[in-house]
Each structure stands twice: as C-alpha cells, then as structure tokens.
PDB file of C-alpha atoms and ligand atoms in Angstrom:
ATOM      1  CA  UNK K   1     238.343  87.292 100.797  1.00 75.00           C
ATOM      2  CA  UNK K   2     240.097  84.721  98.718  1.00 92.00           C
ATOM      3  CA  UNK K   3     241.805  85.148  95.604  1.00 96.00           C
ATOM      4  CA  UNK K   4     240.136  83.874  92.373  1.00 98.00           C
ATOM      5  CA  UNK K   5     241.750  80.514  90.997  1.00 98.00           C
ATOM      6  CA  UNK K   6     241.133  78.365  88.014  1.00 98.00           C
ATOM      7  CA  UNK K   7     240.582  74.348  88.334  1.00 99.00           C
ATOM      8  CA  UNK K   8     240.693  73.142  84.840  1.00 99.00           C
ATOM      9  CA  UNK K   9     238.607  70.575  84.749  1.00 98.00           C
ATOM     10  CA  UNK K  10     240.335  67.365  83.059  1.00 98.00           C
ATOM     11  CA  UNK K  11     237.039  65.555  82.007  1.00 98.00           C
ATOM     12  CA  UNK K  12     237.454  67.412  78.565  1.00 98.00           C
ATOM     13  CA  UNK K  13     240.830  66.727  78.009  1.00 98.00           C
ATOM     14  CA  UNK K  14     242.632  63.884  75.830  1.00 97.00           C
ATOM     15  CA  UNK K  15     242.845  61.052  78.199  1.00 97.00           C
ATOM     16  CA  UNK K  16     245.810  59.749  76.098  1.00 97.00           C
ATOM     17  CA  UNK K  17     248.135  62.825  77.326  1.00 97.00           C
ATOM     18  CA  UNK K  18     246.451  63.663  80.352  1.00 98.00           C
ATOM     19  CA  UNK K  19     250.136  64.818  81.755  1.00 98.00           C
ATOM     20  CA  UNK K  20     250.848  67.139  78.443  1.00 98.00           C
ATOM     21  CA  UNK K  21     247.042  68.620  79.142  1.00 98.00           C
ATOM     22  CA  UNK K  22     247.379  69.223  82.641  1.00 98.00           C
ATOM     23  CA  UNK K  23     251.232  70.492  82.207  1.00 98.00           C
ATOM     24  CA  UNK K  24     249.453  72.896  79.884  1.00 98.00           C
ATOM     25  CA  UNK K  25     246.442  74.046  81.946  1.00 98.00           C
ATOM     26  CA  UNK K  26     249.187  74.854  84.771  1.00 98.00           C
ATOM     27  CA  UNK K  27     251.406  76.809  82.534  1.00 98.00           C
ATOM     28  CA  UNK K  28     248.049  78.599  81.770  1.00 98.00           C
ATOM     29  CA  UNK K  29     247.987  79.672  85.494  1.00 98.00           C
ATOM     30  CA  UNK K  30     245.657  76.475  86.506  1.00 98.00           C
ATOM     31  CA  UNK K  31     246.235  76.429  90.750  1.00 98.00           C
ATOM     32  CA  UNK K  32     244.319  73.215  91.377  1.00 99.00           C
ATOM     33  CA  UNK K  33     243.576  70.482  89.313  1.00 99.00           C
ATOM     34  CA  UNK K  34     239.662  69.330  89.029  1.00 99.00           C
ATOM     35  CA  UNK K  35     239.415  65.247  88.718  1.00 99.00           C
ATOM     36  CA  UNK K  36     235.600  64.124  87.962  1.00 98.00           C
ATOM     37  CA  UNK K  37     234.870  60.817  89.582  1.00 99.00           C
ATOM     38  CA  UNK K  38     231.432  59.469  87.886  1.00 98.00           C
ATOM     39  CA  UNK K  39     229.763  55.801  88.548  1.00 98.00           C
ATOM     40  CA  UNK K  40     227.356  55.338  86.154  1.00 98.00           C
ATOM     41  CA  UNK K  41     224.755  55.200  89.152  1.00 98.00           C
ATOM     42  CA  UNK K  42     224.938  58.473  90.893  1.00 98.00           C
ATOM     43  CA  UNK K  43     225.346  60.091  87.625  1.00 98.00           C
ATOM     44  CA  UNK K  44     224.529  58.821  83.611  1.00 98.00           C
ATOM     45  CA  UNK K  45     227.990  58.135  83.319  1.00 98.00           C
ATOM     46  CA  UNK K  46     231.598  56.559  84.252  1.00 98.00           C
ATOM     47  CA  UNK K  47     235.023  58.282  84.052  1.00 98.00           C
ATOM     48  CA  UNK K  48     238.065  57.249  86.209  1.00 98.00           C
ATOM     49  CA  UNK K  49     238.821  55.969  89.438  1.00 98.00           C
ATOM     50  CA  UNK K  50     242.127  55.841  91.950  1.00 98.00           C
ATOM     51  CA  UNK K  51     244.403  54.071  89.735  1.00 98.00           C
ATOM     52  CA  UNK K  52     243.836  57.332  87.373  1.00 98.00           C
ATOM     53  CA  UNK K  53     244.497  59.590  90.579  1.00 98.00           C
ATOM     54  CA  UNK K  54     247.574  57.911  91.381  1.00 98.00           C
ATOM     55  CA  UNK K  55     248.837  58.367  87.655  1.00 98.00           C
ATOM     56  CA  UNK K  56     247.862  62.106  88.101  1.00 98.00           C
ATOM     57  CA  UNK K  57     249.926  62.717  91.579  1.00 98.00           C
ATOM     58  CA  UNK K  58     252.878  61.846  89.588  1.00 98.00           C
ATOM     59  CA  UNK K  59     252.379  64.056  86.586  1.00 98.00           C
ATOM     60  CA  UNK K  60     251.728  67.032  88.522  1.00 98.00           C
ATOM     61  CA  UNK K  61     252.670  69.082  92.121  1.00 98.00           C
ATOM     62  CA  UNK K  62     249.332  71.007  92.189  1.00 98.00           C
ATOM     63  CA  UNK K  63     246.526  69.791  94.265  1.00 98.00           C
ATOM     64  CA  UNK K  64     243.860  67.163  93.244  1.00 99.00           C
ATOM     65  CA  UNK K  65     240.466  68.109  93.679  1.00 99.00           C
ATOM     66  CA  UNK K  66     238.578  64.926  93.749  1.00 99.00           C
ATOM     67  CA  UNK K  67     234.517  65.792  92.959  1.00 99.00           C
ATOM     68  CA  UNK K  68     233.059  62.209  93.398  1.00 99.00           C
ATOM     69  CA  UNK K  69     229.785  61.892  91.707  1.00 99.00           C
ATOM     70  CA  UNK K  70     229.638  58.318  93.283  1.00 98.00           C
ATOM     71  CA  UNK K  71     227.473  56.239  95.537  1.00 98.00           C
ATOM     72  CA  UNK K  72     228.585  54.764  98.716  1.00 97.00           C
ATOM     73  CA  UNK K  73     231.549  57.451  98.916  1.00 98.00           C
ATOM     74  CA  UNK K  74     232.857  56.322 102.312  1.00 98.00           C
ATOM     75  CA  UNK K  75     233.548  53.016 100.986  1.00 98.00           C
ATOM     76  CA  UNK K  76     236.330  54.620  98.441  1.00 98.00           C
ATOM     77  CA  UNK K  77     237.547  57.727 100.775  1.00 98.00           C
ATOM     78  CA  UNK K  78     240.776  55.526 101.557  1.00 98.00           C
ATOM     79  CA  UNK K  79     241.687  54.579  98.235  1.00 98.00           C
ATOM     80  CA  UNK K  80     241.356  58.251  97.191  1.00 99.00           C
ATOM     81  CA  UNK K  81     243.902  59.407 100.170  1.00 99.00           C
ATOM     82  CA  UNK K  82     246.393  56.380  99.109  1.00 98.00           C
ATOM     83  CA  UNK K  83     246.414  57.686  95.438  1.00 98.00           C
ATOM     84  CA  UNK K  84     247.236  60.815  96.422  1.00 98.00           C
ATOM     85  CA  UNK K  85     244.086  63.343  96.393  1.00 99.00           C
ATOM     86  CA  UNK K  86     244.158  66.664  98.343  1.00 99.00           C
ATOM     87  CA  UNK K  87     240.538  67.377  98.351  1.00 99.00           C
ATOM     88  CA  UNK K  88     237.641  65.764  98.035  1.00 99.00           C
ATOM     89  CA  UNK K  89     233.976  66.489  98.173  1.00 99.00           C
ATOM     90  CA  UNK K  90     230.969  64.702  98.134  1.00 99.00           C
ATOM     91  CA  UNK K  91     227.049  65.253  96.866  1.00 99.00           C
ATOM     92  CA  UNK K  92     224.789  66.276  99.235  1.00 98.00           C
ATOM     93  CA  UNK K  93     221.966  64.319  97.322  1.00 98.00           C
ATOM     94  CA  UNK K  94     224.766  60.932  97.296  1.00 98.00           C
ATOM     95  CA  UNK K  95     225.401  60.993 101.246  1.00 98.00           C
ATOM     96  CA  UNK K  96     223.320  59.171 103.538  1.00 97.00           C
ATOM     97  CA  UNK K  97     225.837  60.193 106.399  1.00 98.00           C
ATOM     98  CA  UNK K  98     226.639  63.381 105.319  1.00 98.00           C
ATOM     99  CA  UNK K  99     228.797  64.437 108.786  1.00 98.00           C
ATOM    100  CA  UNK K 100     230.218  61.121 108.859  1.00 98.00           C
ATOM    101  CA  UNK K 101     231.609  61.252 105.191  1.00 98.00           C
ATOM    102  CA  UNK K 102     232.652  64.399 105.781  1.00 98.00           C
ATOM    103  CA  UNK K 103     234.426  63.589 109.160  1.00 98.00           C
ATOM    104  CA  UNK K 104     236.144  60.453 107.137  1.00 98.00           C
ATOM    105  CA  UNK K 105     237.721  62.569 104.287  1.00 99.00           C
ATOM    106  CA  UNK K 106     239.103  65.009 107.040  1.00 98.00           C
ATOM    107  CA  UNK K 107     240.781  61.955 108.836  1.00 98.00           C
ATOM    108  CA  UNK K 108     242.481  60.537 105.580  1.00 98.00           C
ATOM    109  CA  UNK K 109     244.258  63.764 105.861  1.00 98.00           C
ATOM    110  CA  UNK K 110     242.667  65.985 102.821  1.00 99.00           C
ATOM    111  CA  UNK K 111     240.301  68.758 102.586  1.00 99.00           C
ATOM    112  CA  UNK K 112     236.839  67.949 102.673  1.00 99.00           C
ATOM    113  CA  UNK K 113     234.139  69.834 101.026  1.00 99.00           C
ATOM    114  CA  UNK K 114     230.227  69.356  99.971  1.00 99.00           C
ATOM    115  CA  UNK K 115     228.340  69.640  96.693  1.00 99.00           C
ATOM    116  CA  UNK K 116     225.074  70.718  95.713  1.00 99.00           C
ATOM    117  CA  UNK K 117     223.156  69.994  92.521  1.00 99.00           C
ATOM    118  CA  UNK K 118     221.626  72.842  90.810  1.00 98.00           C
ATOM    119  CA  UNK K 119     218.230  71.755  92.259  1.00 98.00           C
ATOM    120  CA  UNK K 120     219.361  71.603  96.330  1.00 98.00           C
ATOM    121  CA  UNK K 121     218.766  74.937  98.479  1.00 98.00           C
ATOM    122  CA  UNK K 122     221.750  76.075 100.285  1.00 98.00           C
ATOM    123  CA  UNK K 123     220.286  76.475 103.447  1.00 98.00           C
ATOM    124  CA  UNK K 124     220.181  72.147 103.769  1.00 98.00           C
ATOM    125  CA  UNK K 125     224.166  72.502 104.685  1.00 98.00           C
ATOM    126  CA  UNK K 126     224.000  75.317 106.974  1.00 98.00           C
ATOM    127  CA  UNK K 127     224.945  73.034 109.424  1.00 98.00           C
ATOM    128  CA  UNK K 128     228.087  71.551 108.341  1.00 98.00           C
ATOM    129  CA  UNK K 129     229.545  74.537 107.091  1.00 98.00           C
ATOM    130  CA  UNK K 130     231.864  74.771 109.860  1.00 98.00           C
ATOM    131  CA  UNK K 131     233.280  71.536 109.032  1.00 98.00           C
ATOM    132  CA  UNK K 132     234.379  71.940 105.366  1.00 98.00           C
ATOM    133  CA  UNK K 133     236.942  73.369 102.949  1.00 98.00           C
ATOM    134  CA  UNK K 134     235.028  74.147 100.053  1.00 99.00           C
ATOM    135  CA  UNK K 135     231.471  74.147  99.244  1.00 99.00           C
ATOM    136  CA  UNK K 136     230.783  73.431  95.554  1.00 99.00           C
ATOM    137  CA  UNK K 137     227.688  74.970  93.464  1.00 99.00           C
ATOM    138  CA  UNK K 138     226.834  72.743  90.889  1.00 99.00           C
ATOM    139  CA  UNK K 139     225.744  75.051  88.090  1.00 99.00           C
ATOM    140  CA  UNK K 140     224.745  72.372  85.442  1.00 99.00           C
ATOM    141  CA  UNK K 141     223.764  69.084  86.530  1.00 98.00           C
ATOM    142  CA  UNK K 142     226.570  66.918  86.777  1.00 98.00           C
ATOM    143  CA  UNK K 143     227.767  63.949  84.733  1.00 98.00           C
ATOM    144  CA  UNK K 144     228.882  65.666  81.221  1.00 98.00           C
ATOM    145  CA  UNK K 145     231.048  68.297  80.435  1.00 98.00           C
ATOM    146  CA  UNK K 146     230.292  71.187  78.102  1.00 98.00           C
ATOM    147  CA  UNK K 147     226.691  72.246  79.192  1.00 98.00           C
ATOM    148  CA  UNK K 148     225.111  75.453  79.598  1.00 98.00           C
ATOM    149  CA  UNK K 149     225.085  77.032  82.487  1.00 98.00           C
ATOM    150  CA  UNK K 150     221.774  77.425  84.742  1.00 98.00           C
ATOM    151  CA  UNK K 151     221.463  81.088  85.404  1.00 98.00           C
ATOM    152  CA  UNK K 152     219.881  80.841  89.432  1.00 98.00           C
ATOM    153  CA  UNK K 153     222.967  79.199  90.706  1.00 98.00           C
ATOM    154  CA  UNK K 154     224.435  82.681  90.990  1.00 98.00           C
ATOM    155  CA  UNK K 155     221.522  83.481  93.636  1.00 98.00           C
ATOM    156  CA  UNK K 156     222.967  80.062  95.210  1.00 98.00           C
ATOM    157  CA  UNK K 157     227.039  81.569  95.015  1.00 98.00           C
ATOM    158  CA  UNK K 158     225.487  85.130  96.417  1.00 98.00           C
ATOM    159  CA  UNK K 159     223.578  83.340  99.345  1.00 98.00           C
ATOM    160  CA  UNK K 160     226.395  81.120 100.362  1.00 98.00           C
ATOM    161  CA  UNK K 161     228.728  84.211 100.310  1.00 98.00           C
ATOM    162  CA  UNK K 162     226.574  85.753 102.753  1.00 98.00           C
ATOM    163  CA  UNK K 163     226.204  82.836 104.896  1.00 98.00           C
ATOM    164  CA  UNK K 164     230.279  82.704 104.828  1.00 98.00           C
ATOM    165  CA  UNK K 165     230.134  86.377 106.321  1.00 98.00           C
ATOM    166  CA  UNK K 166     227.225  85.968 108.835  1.00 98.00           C
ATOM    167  CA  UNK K 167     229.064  83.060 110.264  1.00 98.00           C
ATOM    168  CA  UNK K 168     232.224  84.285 110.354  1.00 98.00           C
ATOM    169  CA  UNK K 169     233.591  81.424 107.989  1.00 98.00           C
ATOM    170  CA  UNK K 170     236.300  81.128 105.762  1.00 98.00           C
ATOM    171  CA  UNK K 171     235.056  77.990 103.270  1.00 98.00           C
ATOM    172  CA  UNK K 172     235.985  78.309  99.512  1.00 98.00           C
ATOM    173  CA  UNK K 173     233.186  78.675  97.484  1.00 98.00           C
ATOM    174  CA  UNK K 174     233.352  76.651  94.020  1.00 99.00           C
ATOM    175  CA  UNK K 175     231.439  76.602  91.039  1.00 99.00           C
ATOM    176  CA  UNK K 176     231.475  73.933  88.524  1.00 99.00           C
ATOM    177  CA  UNK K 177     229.915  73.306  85.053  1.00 98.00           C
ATOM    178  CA  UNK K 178     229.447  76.262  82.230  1.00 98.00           C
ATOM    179  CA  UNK K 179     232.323  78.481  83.179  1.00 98.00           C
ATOM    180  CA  UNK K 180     233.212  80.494  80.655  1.00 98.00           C
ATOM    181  CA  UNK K 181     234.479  83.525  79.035  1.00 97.00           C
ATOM    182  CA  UNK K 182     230.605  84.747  78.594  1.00 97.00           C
ATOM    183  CA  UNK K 183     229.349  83.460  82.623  1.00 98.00           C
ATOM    184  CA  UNK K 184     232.960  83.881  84.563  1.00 98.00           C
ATOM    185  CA  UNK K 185     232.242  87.404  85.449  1.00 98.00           C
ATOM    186  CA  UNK K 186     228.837  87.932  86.968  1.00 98.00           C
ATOM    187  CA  UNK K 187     230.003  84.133  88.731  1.00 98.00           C
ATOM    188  CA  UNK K 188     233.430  85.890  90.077  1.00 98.00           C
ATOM    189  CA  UNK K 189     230.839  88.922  91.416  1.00 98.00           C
ATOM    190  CA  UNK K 190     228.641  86.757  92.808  1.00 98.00           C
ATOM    191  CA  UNK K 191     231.088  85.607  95.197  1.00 98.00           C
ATOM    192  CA  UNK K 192     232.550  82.283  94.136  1.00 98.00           C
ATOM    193  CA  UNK K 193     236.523  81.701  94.177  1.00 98.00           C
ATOM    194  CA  UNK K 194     237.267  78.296  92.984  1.00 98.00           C
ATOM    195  CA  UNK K 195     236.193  78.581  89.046  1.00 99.00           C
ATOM    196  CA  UNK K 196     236.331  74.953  87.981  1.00 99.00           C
ATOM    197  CA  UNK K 197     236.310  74.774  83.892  1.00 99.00           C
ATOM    198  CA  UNK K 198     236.271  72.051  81.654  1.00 98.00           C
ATOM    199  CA  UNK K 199     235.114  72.377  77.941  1.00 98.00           C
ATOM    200  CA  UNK K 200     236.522  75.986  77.987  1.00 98.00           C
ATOM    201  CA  UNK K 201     240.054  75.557  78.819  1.00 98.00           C
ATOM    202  CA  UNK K 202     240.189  71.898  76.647  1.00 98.00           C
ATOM    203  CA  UNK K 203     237.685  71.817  74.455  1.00 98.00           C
ATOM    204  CA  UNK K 204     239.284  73.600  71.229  1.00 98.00           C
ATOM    205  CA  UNK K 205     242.628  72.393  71.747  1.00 97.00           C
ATOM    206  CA  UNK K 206     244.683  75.075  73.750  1.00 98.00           C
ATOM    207  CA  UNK K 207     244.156  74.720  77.084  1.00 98.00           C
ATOM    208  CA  UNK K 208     247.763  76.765  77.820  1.00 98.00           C
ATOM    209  CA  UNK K 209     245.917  79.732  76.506  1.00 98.00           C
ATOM    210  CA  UNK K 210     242.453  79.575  76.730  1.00 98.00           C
ATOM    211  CA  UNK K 211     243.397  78.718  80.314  1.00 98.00           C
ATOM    212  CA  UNK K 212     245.403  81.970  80.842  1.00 98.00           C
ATOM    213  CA  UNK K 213     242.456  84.354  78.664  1.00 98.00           C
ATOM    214  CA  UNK K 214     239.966  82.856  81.041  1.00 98.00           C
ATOM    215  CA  UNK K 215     241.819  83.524  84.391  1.00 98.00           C
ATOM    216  CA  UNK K 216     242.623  86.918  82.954  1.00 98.00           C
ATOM    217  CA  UNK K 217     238.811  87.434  82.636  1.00 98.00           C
ATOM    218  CA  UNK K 218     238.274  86.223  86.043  1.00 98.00           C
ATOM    219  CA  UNK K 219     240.489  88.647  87.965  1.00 98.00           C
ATOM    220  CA  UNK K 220     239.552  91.650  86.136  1.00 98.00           C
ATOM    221  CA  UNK K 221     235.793  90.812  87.298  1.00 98.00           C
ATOM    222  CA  UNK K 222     237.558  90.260  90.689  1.00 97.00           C
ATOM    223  CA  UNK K 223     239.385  93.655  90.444  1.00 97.00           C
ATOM    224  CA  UNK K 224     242.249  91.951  91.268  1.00 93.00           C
TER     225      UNK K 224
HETATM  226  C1  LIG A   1     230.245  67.834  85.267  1.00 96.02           C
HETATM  227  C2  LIG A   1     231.591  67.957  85.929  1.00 96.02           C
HETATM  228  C3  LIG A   1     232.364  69.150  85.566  1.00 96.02           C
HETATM  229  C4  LIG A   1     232.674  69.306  84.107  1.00 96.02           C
HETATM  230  C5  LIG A   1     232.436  70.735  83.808  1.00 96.02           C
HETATM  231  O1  LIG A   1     229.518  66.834  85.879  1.00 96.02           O
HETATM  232  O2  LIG A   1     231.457  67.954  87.348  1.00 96.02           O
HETATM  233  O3  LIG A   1     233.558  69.270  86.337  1.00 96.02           O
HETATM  234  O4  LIG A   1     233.973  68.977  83.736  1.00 96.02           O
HETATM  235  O5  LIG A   1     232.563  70.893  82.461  1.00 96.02           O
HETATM  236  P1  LIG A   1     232.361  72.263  81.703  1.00 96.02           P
HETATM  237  O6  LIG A   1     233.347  73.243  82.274  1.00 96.02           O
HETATM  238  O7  LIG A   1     232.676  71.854  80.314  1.00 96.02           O
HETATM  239  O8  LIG A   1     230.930  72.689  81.903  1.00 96.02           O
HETATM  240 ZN1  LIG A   2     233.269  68.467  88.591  1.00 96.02          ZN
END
C-alpha cells in the first residue's frame, strides 16, 4: 500500500552534531526524521523540547516527526507547529482528550497521528482512525533507546493492517523501538511502513551506512 521508509531516530545520536548525524542518516536514504520528546513524567526520562525542533527545521528539508512522550500535550501543540514540526503524535495512555488533541495538531497545520504502548490493544482507537496520519506501535516501552524488541507487537502491526483494509483507510502504520537488521523483516511483513530506528542506524557510529544496509533489508522483506 505504502512504500517502506526509514525514520532514524535521533535520540541515539551525538547531540553535539545533531545536523552532521541527521545529514548522514538522509544520505543513508532516511525519508523522515524521528524527534523523541520525553518529560520526565510521562516517561523515566527528559530529552528536548521546541527550541531543539526549531534548530532541527533549519538543518534539514525532510519532515519532523514529533513522538511526544509528554503530559498535558495540548498545552505544547502550538509551540511544536511554530518550531517547525510536520507530524506529531500523541500516547493514547497520555491523552485525556484524545479527539480533541488530535483535532488540535490537525489545526496547527501538521499531520496528526496516535501511539500505543506495547501494553494497549488496538481495538481502543478504532474510533479515531479516520482522523489520523499515522498510527504508531510502540514495540518497546518508551523512554530509552536501544531496547529489545517485544515480539507480540507484530500481532498489534498485523491487526491494525487489517483494520486499515476493512475500513477502507489509508493511515501509515509505524513502529518504533528495536528495529533492526535481525526484527525489520518479519515487522516490514507484518504490515508496518514507517520503520522508526534509533540505536541501529547511530549507535556504532555510521549512521550513513548502517542507515542505507537497514533500508536495504527493509525493502527486500517488502519485495520492493
Ligand atoms: C523510545 C523512543 C524511540 C527510540 C527507539 O522511547 O520512542 O524512538 O529512539 O530506539 P531504538 O531504535 O534504539 O530502539
Ligand atoms: Zn520514538
């Protein structure tokens, strides 16, 4: 339905030369660019905020995916917008107002999209499906980079591929936390088409490469 695309994930990268890394991850065929917003409340720990974003929309042209693992997301929607974010999504388990944040991201002019922790069915956004971009499948539980990923989220990506068809929808379907060269290919058959990876296209110091060997991976499991 969609064509497979990698989202390097710049929570493993060097901070210091977050332009170099994400020049590199692009040249490594990188489509989107995956920003992890943490608060220390929602999740066990803090990362980077608008001010970071708005560094970010200079350093690059490709979009901004904005995952905020935040509390009291409507309050900081704007901000995100003004610093230049394309899409953002928001936790299931974080939204009070799900609809309404939803609704709110979609007026500040980006592409709105809904995540789910490893431990929330699929079937509790049935719903809203209609109304988003993306849905993403949380397949490690978020707030740190470089964990292993938990197996039954691929019966999550498979479900939510058939609700896409049933429905007649056209969401992208993202997955996010323990991508890698040994999970990208039953994740890729599963259905998903948004591979967001963090640890394996930073983590050993080559993301121009080990971006490009890991998007190679992905479209051969595509048979694209
Ligand atoms: C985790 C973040 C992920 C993280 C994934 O809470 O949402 O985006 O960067 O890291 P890896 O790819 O290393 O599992
Ligand atoms: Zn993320």
């Amino acid at each position: 339905m969609h064509r497979v695309e990698l989202l390097p994930s710049i929570l493993s990268a060097d901070f210091a030369h977050l332009a170099d890394q994400v020049a590199a991850a692009e040249r490594g065929g990188g489509t989107v660019i995956h920003v992890d917003v943490m608060d220390g409340h929602f999740v066990p720990n803090i990362t980077l905020g608008p001010p970071v974003v708005k560094s970010l929309r200079n350093a690059t042209k490709l979009p901004l995916d904005c995952h905020l693992m935040i509390e009291n997301a409507d309050e900081f929607i704007p901000a995100f917008a003004d610093a230049g974010a394309n899409w953002v999504s928001v936790h299931y388990e974080a939204c009070r107002h799900l609809h309404r944040s939803l609704e709110l991201i979609a007026h500040h002019g980006m592409k709105p999209g809904v995540v789910l922790n490893p431990a929330t069915r699929v079937n509790f956004i049935v719903d809203i499906l209609p109304m988003v971009h993306h849905v993403l499948i949380m397949s490690v539980n978020p707030g740190f980079g470089g964990q292993n990923f938990i197996p039954f989220s691929l019966d999550k990506i498979r479900r939510l591929a058939e609700l896409r068809q049933e429905l007649g929808l056209a969401f992208r379907i993202e997955v996010d936390g323990g991508v890698a060269h040994d999970t990208i290919a039953p994740i890729v058959q599963a259905g998903a088409d948004l591979l967001v990876a963090g640890n394996a296209v930073f983590g050993a110091g080559n993301p121009e490469h080990d971006a490009r060997a890991l998007l190679q991976a992905a479209r051969k499991a595509a048979g694209e």
